[in-house]
């Protein structure tokens, strides 16, 4: 099932109060108020199942991977490779060879820009991205364009925060060497019609990278169904540790790509005359990887699967709808990003109050949101603003927390009245 077909299953299928017990960090006060954590798009919290998996790895199994004949190294290798297989299943990939562990989405995009795009790009070629991208899916492409003389082209957006796809056929042309596009916008929450966009590119044999950093915490992703060539995400936004994420790539493409970084583990043999690179996926994993992070990512996938990603999506939709209705009804509050299909992000402005002040006043009430440009400055430029306040929801948030958000807005308005 893809996100576009995602039915609202049953938004009450989750027992949120029970789920919250799995997230010890939520049970605390900030500035004398219960913590209301609404900054999940920046980084989500971790359930004890993930924390304990990482803890158990360090207590029982810690060693380097792929190298030792001793028991701990074998256990560490099994844990690491087991996590890779969980990521494969999570994304619906065919083979573990198609899953490269990276530091996160940013590193994965840089890998594709440098190893896949750079060797083939030349002056006159085009790289196509969209207006909605996070800087992580802009700057690596600008860098590779600078290195090769290729040109960066941009799919425009409209006021609702959706992409304007009317000119897509012309933007996807014989000069386009790759389309790199986000699945879900981090600044606005827009869910792009990614399957249709990919199909248009594939019809012209244009490779597609999807930045799924904001999608995997909220949607069922199936890379084979999407038919994208690359899909990237970060673990820390989906209840796993920081410093771990993954690149999915179609095996034939990854096989043909040169390594990106050199070092241990990515070689079969080294001499001063000739080095033979290792097979997939190790060819792209130079140096000792973040083994504990991968273990934690595997545990996060198990945790999400145990709750049912469709159930999480349905409940989060319910929260987003409720929050949207409440903010729409408030005077002096403007929602930025009103796409028909949105996931878990509510960007807004309070009239005459700078978003950074909003963030600070909210914090005094224990409400954690993000205030800023969200590393999506072109989106801010489109709206002619420098920043927004952004509340972003996870499945452990509650309707009471939406009321806390509303109260924080009222308090802010009173302070600035
Ligand atoms: N792509 C998207 C769509 C993102 O939202 C982010 C991070 C990244 C890439 C980069 O992920 P990283 O884990 O490699 O840093 N987005 C945000 C955000 O919205 N607030 O803080 C980080």
XYZ file of C-alpha atoms and ligand atoms in Angstrom:
439
model
C 0.000 0.000 0.000
C 1.402 3.423 -0.844
C 0.775 6.641 0.977
C -1.610 7.860 -1.683
C -3.750 4.787 -1.201
C -3.391 4.885 2.561
C -6.824 4.547 4.058
C -7.611 5.999 7.434
C -7.668 2.686 9.238
C -8.810 3.346 12.758
C -7.512 6.404 14.511
C -8.535 4.949 17.866
C -6.661 1.661 17.393
C -3.769 2.947 19.508
C -3.810 3.213 23.271
C -1.745 6.369 23.449
C -1.526 6.444 27.228
C 0.012 2.954 27.177
C 2.333 3.914 24.304
C 3.525 6.969 26.234
C 4.822 4.659 28.967
C 7.328 3.412 26.392
C 8.820 6.914 26.081
C 10.352 7.789 29.455
C 11.551 11.206 28.294
C 7.966 12.402 27.857
C 7.316 12.017 31.557
C 8.972 15.195 32.783
C 8.274 18.826 33.503
C 9.858 21.705 31.638
C 9.683 25.135 33.250
C 7.137 23.827 35.725
C 4.804 22.428 33.061
C 4.390 18.900 31.713
C 6.595 18.540 28.648
C 4.608 18.767 25.406
C 7.008 17.574 22.745
C 5.907 18.829 19.330
C 9.258 18.916 17.547
C 9.135 15.438 16.098
C 10.008 16.478 12.559
C 13.392 17.655 13.842
C 13.986 14.536 15.909
C 11.624 12.068 17.512
C 11.853 10.509 20.971
C 13.000 6.938 21.569
C 10.980 4.132 23.152
C 12.527 1.970 25.871
C 12.558 -0.883 23.343
C 15.136 1.074 21.326
C 17.047 2.361 24.353
C 17.254 -1.153 25.796
C 18.349 -2.692 22.495
C 21.264 -0.243 22.337
C 22.009 -0.805 26.027
C 21.964 -4.596 25.623
C 24.224 -4.384 22.600
C 26.863 -2.483 24.589
C 26.432 -4.637 27.694
C 26.564 -8.001 25.939
C 27.709 -7.996 22.332
C 29.919 -4.985 21.631
C 32.817 -5.668 19.254
C 33.831 -4.677 15.748
C 31.946 -6.226 12.853
C 32.946 -8.354 9.860
C 36.468 -8.873 11.159
C 36.669 -11.048 14.211
C 36.524 -14.787 14.498
C 35.630 -14.397 18.153
C 32.164 -14.781 19.535
C 31.430 -11.141 20.342
C 32.431 -10.017 16.882
C 30.178 -12.652 15.390
C 27.300 -11.509 17.582
C 27.920 -7.853 16.718
C 28.024 -8.758 13.016
C 24.790 -10.737 13.309
C 23.112 -7.828 15.090
C 24.323 -5.317 12.498
C 23.399 -7.443 9.502
C 20.113 -8.369 11.157
C 19.315 -4.672 11.378
C 20.104 -4.291 7.679
C 17.587 -6.992 6.886
C 14.984 -5.190 9.004
C 15.579 -1.997 7.002
C 15.233 -4.034 3.800
C 11.872 -5.321 4.980
C 10.791 -1.884 6.191
C 11.392 -0.363 2.747
C 10.244 -3.389 0.771
C 13.619 -3.731 -0.978
C 14.577 -6.940 -2.764
C 17.953 -7.583 -1.221
C 20.116 -6.611 1.742
C 22.728 -5.629 -0.845
C 20.513 -2.656 -1.674
C 20.649 -1.235 1.863
C 23.653 0.949 2.720
C 23.912 2.232 6.271
C 24.793 5.920 6.427
C 24.841 8.635 9.096
C 21.429 9.706 7.885
C 19.553 11.208 4.973
C 22.137 13.947 4.442
C 25.026 11.546 4.029
C 22.988 9.264 1.789
C 22.113 12.121 -0.590
C 25.748 13.250 -0.706
C 26.763 9.673 -1.506
C 24.403 9.528 -4.489
C 25.367 13.010 -5.679
C 29.068 12.189 -5.612
C 29.129 8.540 -6.578
C 26.170 8.236 -8.945
C 25.708 11.710 -10.412
C 29.158 13.259 -10.467
C 30.859 10.725 -12.774
C 28.172 11.101 -15.424
C 27.261 14.794 -15.232
C 28.690 17.254 -17.729
C 28.082 20.835 -18.742
C 24.590 21.231 -20.173
C 23.110 18.383 -18.154
C 20.392 19.112 -15.623
C 19.624 17.985 -12.087
C 15.974 18.424 -11.148
C 14.842 19.046 -7.573
C 11.778 20.788 -6.145
C 11.065 24.029 -4.346
C 10.009 22.130 -1.230
C 13.352 20.486 -0.531
C 15.242 20.517 2.732
C 18.732 21.973 2.286
C 20.066 18.411 2.459
C 18.420 17.769 -0.901
C 19.563 21.059 -2.424
C 23.144 21.768 -1.442
C 24.690 18.392 -2.422
C 23.202 18.903 -5.903
C 24.455 22.475 -6.099
C 27.895 21.168 -5.185
C 27.875 18.488 -7.864
C 26.584 20.999 -10.411
C 29.477 23.297 -9.519
C 31.886 20.400 -9.906
C 30.575 19.326 -13.312
C 29.007 22.350 -14.991
C 25.526 20.811 -14.821
C 22.532 23.026 -14.094
C 20.104 22.845 -11.178
C 16.427 23.044 -12.169
C 13.549 23.389 -9.741
C 9.923 22.188 -9.833
C 7.923 25.232 -8.670
C 5.382 25.352 -5.844
C 2.060 27.099 -5.282
C 0.506 28.950 -2.340
C -1.029 25.832 -0.775
C 2.457 24.377 -0.381
C 1.914 21.808 -3.108
C 4.174 21.377 -6.097
C 3.093 22.889 -9.391
C 3.419 19.872 -11.631
C 1.923 21.453 -14.732
C 5.365 21.965 -16.306
C 6.849 18.667 -15.143
C 6.883 17.137 -18.623
C 9.129 19.940 -19.892
C 11.319 19.911 -16.790
C 11.906 16.177 -17.285
C 13.758 16.255 -20.574
C 16.717 14.663 -22.334
C 19.132 16.861 -20.352
C 17.769 15.697 -16.972
C 20.202 13.201 -15.455
C 18.510 12.772 -12.093
C 15.377 13.862 -10.257
C 15.920 14.273 -6.486
C 12.694 14.951 -4.654
C 11.272 14.838 -1.157
C 8.439 12.479 -0.274
C 7.075 14.734 2.506
C 8.030 18.395 3.075
C 9.588 19.039 6.478
C 8.573 22.705 6.578
C 4.942 22.311 5.479
C 4.055 18.633 5.758
C 2.993 18.386 2.107
C 2.882 14.783 0.914
C 3.950 14.845 -2.710
C 2.198 12.581 -5.255
C 5.495 10.773 -5.393
C 4.399 7.669 -7.244
C 3.015 9.694 -10.155
C 6.092 11.906 -10.245
C 8.411 8.890 -10.269
C 6.350 7.266 -13.036
C 6.729 10.383 -15.201
C 10.500 10.380 -14.724
C 10.826 6.643 -15.265
C 8.832 6.881 -18.498
C 11.764 8.963 -19.732
C 14.363 6.676 -18.108
C 15.390 9.416 -15.667
C 16.707 8.056 -12.361
C 14.919 9.235 -9.226
C 16.139 9.743 -5.669
C 13.446 10.185 -3.019
C 14.275 11.961 0.237
C 12.093 10.039 2.648
C 13.358 11.622 5.885
C 9.889 12.974 6.758
C 7.961 10.101 5.222
C 9.229 6.963 6.955
C 8.007 7.996 10.428
C 4.470 8.404 9.082
C 3.818 6.377 5.929
C 4.160 2.849 4.653
C 6.960 2.963 2.090
C 7.504 0.294 -0.551
C 10.431 1.134 -2.796
C 9.553 -1.573 -5.309
C 6.026 -0.278 -5.639
C 7.325 3.308 -5.937
C 9.964 2.153 -8.439
C 12.397 4.843 -7.290
C 16.105 4.228 -7.847
C 17.254 5.617 -4.502
C 15.414 6.250 -1.242
C 17.061 7.849 1.798
C 16.078 8.392 5.413
C 17.418 9.133 8.906
C 16.852 6.894 11.908
C 16.511 9.670 14.477
C 13.254 10.949 13.003
C 11.718 7.484 13.271
C 12.342 6.712 16.939
C 15.872 5.335 16.418
C 19.228 6.775 17.535
C 20.977 9.687 15.873
C 23.909 9.040 13.560
C 22.289 6.163 11.663
C 20.171 6.121 8.537
C 20.075 4.342 5.251
C 20.344 4.600 1.511
C 18.292 2.208 -0.575
C 19.554 1.865 -4.125
C 18.627 -0.504 -6.914
C 21.284 -3.174 -6.971
C 22.326 -2.704 -10.613
C 22.897 1.014 -10.054
C 24.836 0.512 -6.820
C 26.960 -2.184 -8.499
C 27.933 0.264 -11.232
C 28.775 3.124 -8.865
C 32.321 3.716 -7.602
C 32.892 3.781 -3.845
C 32.433 7.176 -2.241
C 34.764 6.937 0.730
C 37.800 4.693 0.997
C 39.013 2.801 4.038
C 38.610 -0.430 5.930
C 35.712 -2.807 5.312
C 34.998 -1.492 1.810
C 37.860 -3.488 0.256
C 38.580 -7.119 -0.533
C 42.316 -6.607 -0.853
C 44.727 -3.702 -0.819
C 48.203 -3.311 -2.220
C 50.003 -0.159 -3.243
C 49.459 -1.126 -6.876
C 45.935 -2.353 -6.824
C 42.975 -2.295 -4.464
C 39.951 -4.471 -5.050
C 36.706 -3.120 -3.660
C 34.336 -5.169 -1.583
C 30.928 -6.352 -2.764
C 27.653 -4.583 -1.974
C 26.668 -3.239 0.456
C 30.124 -3.061 2.093
C 31.634 -1.178 -0.849
C 29.843 1.911 0.467
C 30.504 1.422 4.176
C 34.107 2.498 4.771
C 35.340 2.298 8.341
C 33.718 0.966 11.492
C 30.009 1.661 11.189
C 27.542 2.839 13.826
C 26.755 -0.705 14.952
C 24.763 0.272 18.036
C 22.823 2.787 15.961
C 21.903 0.109 13.442
C 20.771 -2.154 16.278
C 18.619 0.682 17.609
C 17.205 1.325 14.142
C 16.258 -2.328 13.843
C 14.515 -2.116 17.222
C 12.652 1.037 16.123
C 11.402 -0.769 13.014
C 10.208 -3.679 15.155
C 8.477 -1.212 17.461
C 6.686 0.620 14.643
C 5.656 -2.670 13.057
C 4.310 -3.930 16.369
C 1.978 -0.917 16.538
C 1.149 -1.023 12.824
C 2.348 1.834 10.653
C -1.156 2.279 9.198
C -2.498 2.745 12.728
C 0.198 5.308 13.519
C -0.571 7.175 10.299
C -4.308 7.186 10.996
C -3.906 8.473 14.528
C -1.434 11.170 13.469
C -3.840 12.274 10.752
C -6.511 12.589 13.371
C -4.184 14.753 15.509
C -3.173 16.915 12.558
C -6.802 17.451 11.545
C -7.792 18.355 15.099
C -4.883 20.782 15.482
C -5.521 22.325 12.067
C -9.194 22.930 12.870
C -8.317 24.557 16.198
C -5.651 26.855 14.778
C -7.841 27.790 11.806
C -10.449 29.003 14.254
C -8.016 31.331 16.049
C -7.788 35.014 15.178
C -4.311 36.240 14.298
C -3.024 32.760 13.476
C -2.068 31.859 9.921
C -1.298 28.304 8.887
C 1.520 28.063 6.353
C 1.032 25.057 4.101
C -2.492 23.925 3.382
C -1.918 21.052 0.997
C -4.734 18.525 0.653
C -2.415 15.660 1.555
C -0.304 16.463 4.610
C 1.593 14.497 7.222
C 2.043 15.534 10.848
C 3.426 19.047 10.324
C 1.660 22.281 11.213
C 3.631 25.426 10.359
C 2.077 28.678 11.493
C 2.575 32.368 12.177
C 1.140 34.415 15.009
C 0.384 37.926 13.810
C 2.970 40.503 14.940
C 5.088 37.955 16.836
C 8.382 36.680 15.482
C 8.465 32.853 15.334
C 11.588 32.790 17.513
C 9.682 34.645 20.232
C 6.857 32.158 19.772
C 9.292 29.299 20.334
C 10.726 30.904 23.472
C 7.350 31.719 25.021
C 6.096 28.214 24.235
C 9.158 26.744 25.957
C 8.287 28.659 29.107
C 5.039 26.691 29.045
C 6.765 23.365 28.435
C 5.737 23.243 24.774
C 8.616 22.288 22.472
C 8.216 23.381 18.870
C 10.653 24.425 16.175
C 10.979 28.048 15.159
C 13.085 28.964 12.164
C 13.478 28.325 8.465
C 13.572 24.550 9.004
C 16.523 24.246 6.611
C 14.076 24.958 3.799
C 14.886 28.587 3.076
C 13.508 28.545 -0.491
C 10.091 27.636 0.973
C 10.338 30.604 3.338
C 11.396 32.829 0.427
C 8.349 31.672 -1.535
C 6.065 32.948 1.231
C 8.173 36.067 1.802
C 8.889 35.178 5.424
C 12.079 34.411 7.306
C 10.719 31.696 9.545
C 7.661 29.892 10.840
C 6.712 28.242 14.090
C 6.268 24.539 13.466
C 4.456 21.952 15.543
C 5.058 18.394 14.357
C 3.277 15.377 15.753
C 4.137 11.789 16.543
C 1.837 8.953 17.588
C 2.630 9.550 21.269
C 1.124 13.038 21.172
C -2.377 13.572 22.527
C -5.367 15.814 22.022
C -4.618 17.393 25.420
C -1.252 18.384 24.004
C -3.014 20.099 21.125
C -4.970 22.041 23.729
C -1.629 22.947 25.346
C -0.476 24.209 21.941
C -3.624 26.315 21.605
C -3.169 27.694 25.131
C 0.463 28.531 24.390
C -0.687 30.499 21.347
C -3.257 32.369 23.452
C -0.658 33.181 26.112
C 1.705 34.451 23.423
C -1.013 36.637 21.929
C -1.861 38.063 25.367
C 1.793 38.855 26.026
C 2.051 40.741 22.743
C -1.392 42.365 22.902
N 15.458 15.743 4.374
C 14.374 16.167 5.027
C 13.051 16.208 4.325
C 14.479 16.563 6.373
O 13.394 16.976 7.018
C 15.746 16.512 7.001
C 15.931 16.988 8.419
C 16.828 16.032 6.278
C 16.657 15.664 4.967
C 18.174 15.901 6.878
O 18.165 14.868 7.812
P 19.474 14.548 8.682
O 18.992 13.548 9.665
O 20.482 13.980 7.730
O 19.898 15.829 9.285
N 14.955 17.897 8.862
C 14.981 18.622 10.002
C 13.931 19.456 10.412
O 12.887 19.573 9.805
N 14.263 20.036 11.570
O 15.474 19.616 11.936
C 15.937 18.733 10.964
